[in-house]
Amino acid sequence: MMTLFGVFGLRFTTGHLIWAAVLTPACIALFLPPRPLWIGITSAVVIALAAVATIRGRRLTGWVAAVFSWRRRHRNGPDLPSEPAVGATVLPGDHVAVRWQDDYLVSAIELVPRPFTPTVIVGGQAYTDDVVDTRLVEKLVTADACRRGATTAF
């Protein structure tokens, strides 16, 4: 949990400091007498603080951008998933699918890595549980080719 002082901070970047250096004198010049000078000084201090002060690591401009991006992301619900392609060959329980797209064989392989699964190297070969079994892909291609009536040469 953050303390009250841990929420606030200062960040100095060239771009924001240049904007503050340009706008601060302009605010003071805009409110020279006969207008009340305290309004110009107050607005100059607010602009200078807005240029360097951060709340939870973001400046005022960053919070405005975050709110607008959040609103844009949450304006519409996510798109519905597409229907599965007709003619795909899939074995149940496996994360591999193949199908022919015109003259090309298209395969979809879902890689689901398990974190902290060790890979052991013995005699120059790597052994791990996170592998794609190419024999499964070969069986799917053979099954799809037999279904289509084509011959395969493996």
Short mmCIF file of N, CA and C in Angstrom, two decimals:
data_model
loop_
_atom_site.label_atom_id
_atom_site.label_comp_id
_atom_site.label_asym_id
_atom_site.label_seq_id
_atom_site.Cartn_x
_atom_site.Cartn_y
_atom_site.Cartn_z
N MET A 1 0.85 -1.18 0.00
CA MET A 1 0.00 0.00 0.00
C MET A 1 0.89 1.24 0.00
N MET A 2 0.49 2.23 -0.75
CA MET A 2 1.29 3.44 -0.86
C MET A 2 0.89 4.43 0.23
N THR A 3 1.89 5.14 0.74
CA THR A 3 1.58 6.19 1.69
C THR A 3 1.11 7.42 0.92
N LEU A 4 0.66 8.41 1.64
CA LEU A 4 0.15 9.61 0.99
C LEU A 4 1.26 10.30 0.19
N PHE A 5 2.46 10.36 0.78
CA PHE A 5 3.56 11.01 0.06
C PHE A 5 4.11 10.14 -1.05
N GLY A 6 3.88 8.83 -1.00
CA GLY A 6 4.33 7.94 -2.06
C GLY A 6 3.50 8.06 -3.32
N VAL A 7 2.32 8.64 -3.21
CA VAL A 7 1.44 8.81 -4.37
C VAL A 7 1.93 9.94 -5.26
N PHE A 8 2.50 10.97 -4.65
CA PHE A 8 2.92 12.16 -5.40
C PHE A 8 4.41 12.10 -5.70
N GLY A 9 4.81 12.75 -6.79
CA GLY A 9 6.21 12.78 -7.16
C GLY A 9 6.48 13.90 -8.13
N LEU A 10 7.72 14.01 -8.56
CA LEU A 10 8.13 15.01 -9.53
C LEU A 10 8.87 14.31 -10.66
N ARG A 11 8.62 14.75 -11.89
CA ARG A 11 9.33 14.21 -13.05
C ARG A 11 9.67 15.38 -13.96
N PHE A 12 10.95 15.52 -14.26
CA PHE A 12 11.41 16.63 -15.08
C PHE A 12 11.80 16.09 -16.45
N THR A 13 11.08 16.53 -17.48
CA THR A 13 11.45 16.20 -18.86
C THR A 13 11.52 17.49 -19.66
N THR A 14 12.31 17.45 -20.69
CA THR A 14 12.57 18.66 -21.47
C THR A 14 11.31 19.23 -22.10
N GLY A 15 10.50 18.38 -22.69
CA GLY A 15 9.30 18.87 -23.38
C GLY A 15 8.33 19.58 -22.44
N HIS A 16 8.07 18.99 -21.29
CA HIS A 16 7.14 19.61 -20.35
C HIS A 16 7.73 20.89 -19.74
N LEU A 17 9.03 20.89 -19.50
CA LEU A 17 9.64 22.11 -18.96
C LEU A 17 9.65 23.24 -19.98
N ILE A 18 9.80 22.93 -21.26
CA ILE A 18 9.74 23.98 -22.28
C ILE A 18 8.34 24.58 -22.34
N TRP A 19 7.31 23.71 -22.30
CA TRP A 19 5.94 24.23 -22.29
C TRP A 19 5.69 25.10 -21.07
N ALA A 20 6.18 24.68 -19.92
CA ALA A 20 6.00 25.48 -18.71
C ALA A 20 6.76 26.80 -18.83
N ALA A 21 7.96 26.78 -19.41
CA ALA A 21 8.75 28.00 -19.57
C ALA A 21 8.10 28.98 -20.54
N VAL A 22 7.35 28.47 -21.50
CA VAL A 22 6.67 29.35 -22.45
C VAL A 22 5.37 29.89 -21.87
N LEU A 23 4.60 29.03 -21.20
CA LEU A 23 3.29 29.44 -20.72
C LEU A 23 3.31 30.25 -19.43
N THR A 24 4.31 30.04 -18.58
CA THR A 24 4.36 30.76 -17.31
C THR A 24 4.50 32.27 -17.51
N PRO A 25 5.46 32.76 -18.28
CA PRO A 25 5.52 34.21 -18.50
C PRO A 25 4.31 34.75 -19.27
N ALA A 26 3.75 33.93 -20.13
CA ALA A 26 2.57 34.37 -20.89
C ALA A 26 1.39 34.60 -19.95
N CYS A 27 1.24 33.74 -18.95
CA CYS A 27 0.14 33.93 -17.99
C CYS A 27 0.34 35.20 -17.17
N ILE A 28 1.58 35.44 -16.76
CA ILE A 28 1.84 36.65 -15.98
C ILE A 28 1.65 37.89 -16.84
N ALA A 29 2.11 37.86 -18.10
CA ALA A 29 1.95 39.00 -19.00
C ALA A 29 0.49 39.25 -19.34
N LEU A 30 -0.30 38.18 -19.39
CA LEU A 30 -1.71 38.34 -19.72
C LEU A 30 -2.47 39.08 -18.61
N PHE A 31 -2.01 38.93 -17.38
CA PHE A 31 -2.71 39.54 -16.25
C PHE A 31 -1.91 40.68 -15.62
N LEU A 32 -1.27 41.49 -16.44
CA LEU A 32 -0.60 42.68 -15.93
C LEU A 32 -1.66 43.73 -15.58
N PRO A 33 -1.31 44.68 -14.70
CA PRO A 33 -2.31 45.72 -14.32
C PRO A 33 -2.84 46.41 -15.56
N PRO A 34 -4.07 46.75 -15.64
CA PRO A 34 -5.07 46.95 -14.59
C PRO A 34 -5.79 45.67 -14.15
N ARG A 35 -5.49 44.51 -14.73
CA ARG A 35 -6.11 43.26 -14.27
C ARG A 35 -5.42 42.81 -12.99
N PRO A 36 -6.07 41.95 -12.21
CA PRO A 36 -5.43 41.49 -10.96
C PRO A 36 -4.24 40.56 -11.27
N LEU A 37 -3.06 40.93 -10.79
CA LEU A 37 -1.84 40.19 -11.06
C LEU A 37 -1.82 38.83 -10.37
N TRP A 38 -2.51 38.70 -9.27
CA TRP A 38 -2.49 37.44 -8.52
C TRP A 38 -3.06 36.29 -9.33
N ILE A 39 -4.00 36.56 -10.26
CA ILE A 39 -4.55 35.51 -11.10
C ILE A 39 -3.48 34.98 -12.05
N GLY A 40 -2.67 35.87 -12.60
CA GLY A 40 -1.59 35.46 -13.49
C GLY A 40 -0.54 34.65 -12.77
N ILE A 41 -0.18 35.08 -11.56
CA ILE A 41 0.84 34.35 -10.79
C ILE A 41 0.30 32.98 -10.38
N THR A 42 -0.95 32.93 -9.96
CA THR A 42 -1.55 31.65 -9.56
C THR A 42 -1.62 30.68 -10.74
N SER A 43 -2.05 31.17 -11.89
CA SER A 43 -2.14 30.29 -13.06
C SER A 43 -0.74 29.85 -13.51
N ALA A 44 0.27 30.70 -13.37
CA ALA A 44 1.64 30.33 -13.72
C ALA A 44 2.15 29.23 -12.79
N VAL A 45 1.85 29.32 -11.50
CA VAL A 45 2.27 28.29 -10.55
C VAL A 45 1.54 26.97 -10.84
N VAL A 46 0.26 27.05 -11.16
CA VAL A 46 -0.51 25.83 -11.49
C VAL A 46 0.06 25.16 -12.74
N ILE A 47 0.39 25.93 -13.75
CA ILE A 47 0.97 25.36 -14.98
C ILE A 47 2.33 24.74 -14.69
N ALA A 48 3.15 25.42 -13.89
CA ALA A 48 4.48 24.87 -13.56
C ALA A 48 4.35 23.58 -12.77
N LEU A 49 3.42 23.51 -11.83
CA LEU A 49 3.21 22.28 -11.06
C LEU A 49 2.64 21.17 -11.93
N ALA A 50 1.73 21.51 -12.83
CA ALA A 50 1.15 20.49 -13.71
C ALA A 50 2.19 19.92 -14.66
N ALA A 51 3.23 20.70 -14.97
CA ALA A 51 4.27 20.23 -15.89
C ALA A 51 5.21 19.23 -15.23
N VAL A 52 5.40 19.32 -13.90
CA VAL A 52 6.39 18.45 -13.26
C VAL A 52 5.80 17.51 -12.22
N ALA A 53 4.65 17.80 -11.66
CA ALA A 53 4.09 16.97 -10.59
C ALA A 53 3.44 15.72 -11.17
N THR A 54 3.62 14.59 -10.46
CA THR A 54 3.01 13.34 -10.88
C THR A 54 2.15 12.80 -9.75
N ILE A 55 1.10 12.12 -10.13
CA ILE A 55 0.25 11.40 -9.19
C ILE A 55 0.26 9.96 -9.65
N ARG A 56 0.78 9.08 -8.80
CA ARG A 56 0.94 7.67 -9.11
C ARG A 56 1.74 7.47 -10.40
N GLY A 57 2.74 8.29 -10.61
CA GLY A 57 3.65 8.14 -11.74
C GLY A 57 3.19 8.78 -13.03
N ARG A 58 2.04 9.44 -13.03
CA ARG A 58 1.54 10.08 -14.27
C ARG A 58 1.31 11.56 -14.02
N ARG A 59 1.62 12.34 -15.04
CA ARG A 59 1.29 13.76 -14.98
C ARG A 59 -0.19 13.95 -15.31
N LEU A 60 -0.64 15.18 -15.19
CA LEU A 60 -2.04 15.49 -15.51
C LEU A 60 -2.37 15.10 -16.95
N THR A 61 -1.45 15.38 -17.87
CA THR A 61 -1.69 15.03 -19.28
C THR A 61 -1.74 13.52 -19.46
N GLY A 62 -0.94 12.77 -18.69
CA GLY A 62 -0.98 11.32 -18.76
C GLY A 62 -2.29 10.75 -18.25
N TRP A 63 -2.84 11.37 -17.18
CA TRP A 63 -4.13 10.92 -16.67
C TRP A 63 -5.25 11.20 -17.66
N VAL A 64 -5.18 12.35 -18.33
CA VAL A 64 -6.20 12.67 -19.35
C VAL A 64 -6.13 11.65 -20.49
N ALA A 65 -4.91 11.32 -20.94
CA ALA A 65 -4.75 10.32 -22.01
C ALA A 65 -5.23 8.95 -21.55
N ALA A 66 -4.96 8.60 -20.28
CA ALA A 66 -5.39 7.29 -19.77
C ALA A 66 -6.91 7.19 -19.70
N VAL A 67 -7.57 8.27 -19.30
CA VAL A 67 -9.04 8.26 -19.23
C VAL A 67 -9.63 8.11 -20.62
N PHE A 68 -9.10 8.85 -21.59
CA PHE A 68 -9.65 8.74 -22.95
C PHE A 68 -9.39 7.37 -23.56
N SER A 69 -8.22 6.79 -23.31
CA SER A 69 -7.95 5.46 -23.86
C SER A 69 -8.82 4.41 -23.18
N TRP A 70 -9.06 4.56 -21.88
CA TRP A 70 -9.94 3.63 -21.17
C TRP A 70 -11.36 3.71 -21.73
N ARG A 71 -11.82 4.94 -21.97
CA ARG A 71 -13.17 5.11 -22.54
C ARG A 71 -13.26 4.52 -23.95
N ARG A 72 -12.21 4.68 -24.74
CA ARG A 72 -12.22 4.13 -26.10
C ARG A 72 -12.24 2.60 -26.06
N ARG A 73 -11.49 1.99 -25.13
CA ARG A 73 -11.47 0.53 -25.03
C ARG A 73 -12.78 -0.03 -24.52
N HIS A 74 -13.49 0.70 -23.67
CA HIS A 74 -14.70 0.18 -23.06
C HIS A 74 -15.97 0.73 -23.70
N ARG A 75 -15.86 1.37 -24.83
CA ARG A 75 -17.04 1.91 -25.50
C ARG A 75 -17.90 0.78 -26.06
N ASN A 76 -17.29 -0.17 -26.72
CA ASN A 76 -18.01 -1.31 -27.30
C ASN A 76 -17.48 -2.59 -26.68
N GLY A 77 -18.33 -3.59 -26.65
CA GLY A 77 -17.89 -4.89 -26.17
C GLY A 77 -16.93 -5.53 -27.15
N PRO A 78 -16.23 -6.56 -26.73
CA PRO A 78 -15.30 -7.21 -27.64
C PRO A 78 -16.05 -7.92 -28.77
N ASP A 79 -15.37 -8.11 -29.89
CA ASP A 79 -15.96 -8.79 -31.02
C ASP A 79 -16.25 -10.25 -30.66
N LEU A 80 -17.30 -10.78 -31.26
CA LEU A 80 -17.63 -12.18 -31.03
C LEU A 80 -16.59 -13.06 -31.73
N PRO A 81 -16.28 -14.20 -31.16
CA PRO A 81 -15.31 -15.07 -31.82
C PRO A 81 -15.87 -15.61 -33.13
N SER A 82 -14.97 -15.84 -34.08
CA SER A 82 -15.42 -16.31 -35.39
C SER A 82 -15.77 -17.79 -35.31
N GLU A 83 -16.56 -18.23 -36.26
CA GLU A 83 -16.95 -19.63 -36.33
C GLU A 83 -15.77 -20.46 -36.82
N PRO A 84 -15.68 -21.71 -36.40
CA PRO A 84 -14.56 -22.54 -36.88
C PRO A 84 -14.67 -22.78 -38.38
N ALA A 85 -13.53 -22.89 -39.00
CA ALA A 85 -13.49 -23.08 -40.44
C ALA A 85 -13.97 -24.48 -40.80
N VAL A 86 -14.77 -24.56 -41.85
CA VAL A 86 -15.26 -25.85 -42.32
C VAL A 86 -14.12 -26.56 -43.03
N GLY A 87 -13.93 -27.82 -42.73
CA GLY A 87 -12.88 -28.59 -43.39
C GLY A 87 -11.62 -28.69 -42.58
N ALA A 88 -11.61 -28.16 -41.37
CA ALA A 88 -10.42 -28.27 -40.54
C ALA A 88 -10.39 -29.65 -39.88
N THR A 89 -9.20 -30.19 -39.77
CA THR A 89 -9.03 -31.48 -39.11
C THR A 89 -8.40 -31.22 -37.75
N VAL A 90 -9.12 -31.61 -36.70
CA VAL A 90 -8.65 -31.35 -35.34
C VAL A 90 -8.85 -32.62 -34.53
N LEU A 91 -7.86 -32.98 -33.74
CA LEU A 91 -8.03 -34.07 -32.80
C LEU A 91 -8.49 -33.48 -31.48
N PRO A 92 -9.48 -34.08 -30.85
CA PRO A 92 -9.97 -33.51 -29.60
C PRO A 92 -8.91 -33.55 -28.51
N GLY A 93 -8.85 -32.48 -27.73
CA GLY A 93 -7.92 -32.40 -26.63
C GLY A 93 -6.53 -31.94 -27.01
N ASP A 94 -6.24 -31.81 -28.29
CA ASP A 94 -4.93 -31.35 -28.72
C ASP A 94 -5.05 -29.93 -29.27
N HIS A 95 -3.95 -29.23 -29.24
CA HIS A 95 -3.95 -27.84 -29.65
C HIS A 95 -3.33 -27.68 -31.03
N VAL A 96 -3.68 -28.60 -31.95
CA VAL A 96 -3.14 -28.57 -33.31
C VAL A 96 -4.30 -28.79 -34.28
N ALA A 97 -4.33 -28.01 -35.34
CA ALA A 97 -5.34 -28.19 -36.39
C ALA A 97 -4.69 -27.91 -37.73
N VAL A 98 -5.09 -28.65 -38.77
CA VAL A 98 -4.57 -28.42 -40.12
C VAL A 98 -5.74 -28.39 -41.10
N ARG A 99 -5.56 -27.66 -42.18
CA ARG A 99 -6.53 -27.67 -43.27
C ARG A 99 -5.86 -27.14 -44.52
N TRP A 100 -6.45 -27.48 -45.66
CA TRP A 100 -5.93 -27.02 -46.94
C TRP A 100 -6.61 -25.72 -47.31
N GLN A 101 -5.83 -24.72 -47.65
CA GLN A 101 -6.33 -23.43 -48.13
C GLN A 101 -5.83 -23.30 -49.56
N ASP A 102 -6.68 -23.56 -50.52
CA ASP A 102 -6.29 -23.64 -51.93
C ASP A 102 -5.20 -24.70 -52.08
N ASP A 103 -3.99 -24.32 -52.48
CA ASP A 103 -2.91 -25.28 -52.67
C ASP A 103 -1.95 -25.32 -51.49
N TYR A 104 -2.28 -24.67 -50.40
CA TYR A 104 -1.38 -24.59 -49.26
C TYR A 104 -1.98 -25.30 -48.06
N LEU A 105 -1.13 -25.97 -47.32
CA LEU A 105 -1.54 -26.60 -46.08
C LEU A 105 -1.33 -25.59 -44.95
N VAL A 106 -2.41 -25.25 -44.28
CA VAL A 106 -2.35 -24.28 -43.19
C VAL A 106 -2.51 -25.03 -41.88
N SER A 107 -1.61 -24.78 -40.95
CA SER A 107 -1.71 -25.43 -39.65
C SER A 107 -1.81 -24.36 -38.58
N ALA A 108 -2.62 -24.65 -37.58
CA ALA A 108 -2.73 -23.78 -36.42
C ALA A 108 -2.27 -24.58 -35.22
N ILE A 109 -1.25 -24.10 -34.57
CA ILE A 109 -0.69 -24.78 -33.41
C ILE A 109 -0.75 -23.81 -32.24
N GLU A 110 -1.49 -24.18 -31.22
CA GLU A 110 -1.58 -23.35 -30.02
C GLU A 110 -0.48 -23.79 -29.07
N LEU A 111 0.41 -22.86 -28.79
CA LEU A 111 1.49 -23.15 -27.86
C LEU A 111 1.08 -22.66 -26.48
N VAL A 112 0.97 -23.58 -25.54
CA VAL A 112 0.57 -23.24 -24.19
C VAL A 112 1.74 -23.59 -23.27
N PRO A 113 2.65 -22.64 -23.07
CA PRO A 113 3.80 -22.96 -22.22
C PRO A 113 3.40 -22.99 -20.76
N ARG A 114 4.05 -23.83 -20.04
CA ARG A 114 3.83 -23.89 -18.60
C ARG A 114 5.01 -23.20 -17.94
N PRO A 115 4.75 -22.18 -17.15
CA PRO A 115 5.87 -21.49 -16.52
C PRO A 115 6.61 -22.39 -15.55
N PHE A 116 7.89 -22.17 -15.45
CA PHE A 116 8.78 -22.88 -14.53
C PHE A 116 8.90 -24.37 -14.85
N THR A 117 8.61 -24.76 -16.11
CA THR A 117 8.85 -26.14 -16.53
C THR A 117 10.30 -26.22 -16.98
N PRO A 118 11.08 -27.08 -16.38
CA PRO A 118 12.53 -27.08 -16.70
C PRO A 118 12.81 -27.71 -18.06
N THR A 119 13.84 -27.22 -18.69
CA THR A 119 14.40 -27.83 -19.88
C THR A 119 15.77 -28.37 -19.50
N VAL A 120 15.95 -29.67 -19.68
CA VAL A 120 17.18 -30.34 -19.27
C VAL A 120 17.98 -30.65 -20.53
N ILE A 121 19.25 -30.28 -20.52
CA ILE A 121 20.13 -30.54 -21.66
C ILE A 121 21.07 -31.67 -21.26
N VAL A 122 20.96 -32.80 -22.00
CA VAL A 122 21.79 -33.97 -21.72
C VAL A 122 22.42 -34.41 -23.04
N GLY A 123 23.72 -34.44 -23.09
CA GLY A 123 24.42 -34.91 -24.29
C GLY A 123 24.11 -34.07 -25.51
N GLY A 124 23.91 -32.78 -25.35
CA GLY A 124 23.65 -31.89 -26.47
C GLY A 124 22.21 -31.88 -26.95
N GLN A 125 21.31 -32.63 -26.29
CA GLN A 125 19.90 -32.64 -26.66
C GLN A 125 19.09 -32.03 -25.53
N ALA A 126 18.07 -31.26 -25.90
CA ALA A 126 17.22 -30.62 -24.90
C ALA A 126 15.97 -31.47 -24.70
N TYR A 127 15.64 -31.72 -23.45
CA TYR A 127 14.44 -32.47 -23.09
C TYR A 127 13.54 -31.56 -22.27
N THR A 128 12.28 -31.43 -22.71
CA THR A 128 11.31 -30.59 -22.01
C THR A 128 9.92 -31.16 -22.21
N ASP A 129 9.00 -30.75 -21.38
CA ASP A 129 7.61 -31.15 -21.53
C ASP A 129 6.86 -30.25 -22.50
N ASP A 130 7.38 -29.05 -22.75
CA ASP A 130 6.71 -28.10 -23.62
C ASP A 130 7.21 -28.27 -25.05
N VAL A 131 6.65 -29.23 -25.76
CA VAL A 131 7.04 -29.49 -27.14
C VAL A 131 5.79 -29.65 -27.99
N VAL A 132 5.95 -29.50 -29.28
CA VAL A 132 4.90 -29.80 -30.24
C VAL A 132 5.25 -31.13 -30.89
N ASP A 133 4.37 -32.09 -30.77
CA ASP A 133 4.62 -33.42 -31.30
C ASP A 133 4.39 -33.39 -32.81
N THR A 134 5.46 -33.51 -33.58
CA THR A 134 5.32 -33.45 -35.04
C THR A 134 4.63 -34.69 -35.60
N ARG A 135 4.65 -35.79 -34.84
CA ARG A 135 3.92 -36.99 -35.30
C ARG A 135 2.43 -36.70 -35.32
N LEU A 136 1.94 -35.89 -34.39
CA LEU A 136 0.53 -35.52 -34.37
C LEU A 136 0.18 -34.70 -35.62
N VAL A 137 1.04 -33.76 -35.97
CA VAL A 137 0.80 -32.96 -37.18
C VAL A 137 0.82 -33.86 -38.41
N GLU A 138 1.74 -34.82 -38.45
CA GLU A 138 1.81 -35.75 -39.58
C GLU A 138 0.53 -36.58 -39.67
N LYS A 139 0.01 -37.05 -38.53
CA LYS A 139 -1.24 -37.82 -38.54
C LYS A 139 -2.40 -36.98 -39.03
N LEU A 140 -2.44 -35.71 -38.63
CA LEU A 140 -3.52 -34.84 -39.07
C LEU A 140 -3.45 -34.58 -40.57
N VAL A 141 -2.24 -34.38 -41.08
CA VAL A 141 -2.09 -34.16 -42.53
C VAL A 141 -2.51 -35.41 -43.29
N THR A 142 -2.11 -36.58 -42.79
CA THR A 142 -2.48 -37.84 -43.44
C THR A 142 -3.99 -38.03 -43.40
N ALA A 143 -4.60 -37.75 -42.24
CA ALA A 143 -6.05 -37.91 -42.12
C ALA A 143 -6.78 -36.94 -43.04
N ASP A 144 -6.28 -35.71 -43.13
CA ASP A 144 -6.93 -34.73 -43.99
C ASP A 144 -6.75 -35.10 -45.45
N ALA A 145 -5.58 -35.61 -45.82
CA ALA A 145 -5.34 -36.00 -47.21
C ALA A 145 -6.20 -37.21 -47.58
N CYS A 146 -6.35 -38.17 -46.65
CA CYS A 146 -7.19 -39.33 -46.92
C CYS A 146 -8.65 -38.92 -47.06
N ARG A 147 -9.05 -37.95 -46.26
CA ARG A 147 -10.42 -37.47 -46.32
C ARG A 147 -10.69 -36.81 -47.69
N ARG A 148 -9.65 -36.13 -48.19
CA ARG A 148 -9.81 -35.45 -49.50
C ARG A 148 -9.59 -36.41 -50.65
N GLY A 149 -9.06 -37.62 -50.39
CA GLY A 149 -8.84 -38.59 -51.47
C GLY A 149 -7.51 -38.41 -52.15
N ALA A 150 -6.62 -37.62 -51.56
CA ALA A 150 -5.29 -37.39 -52.15
C ALA A 150 -4.32 -38.40 -51.57
N THR A 151 -3.21 -38.55 -52.25
CA THR A 151 -2.14 -39.42 -51.75
C THR A 151 -1.06 -38.55 -51.14
N THR A 152 -0.43 -39.06 -50.11
CA THR A 152 0.64 -38.30 -49.47
C THR A 152 1.90 -39.12 -49.50
N ALA A 153 3.00 -38.45 -49.50
CA ALA A 153 4.29 -39.13 -49.48
C ALA A 153 5.07 -38.58 -48.31
N PHE A 154 5.11 -39.35 -47.24
CA PHE A 154 5.87 -38.92 -46.07
C PHE A 154 7.09 -39.79 -45.95
#
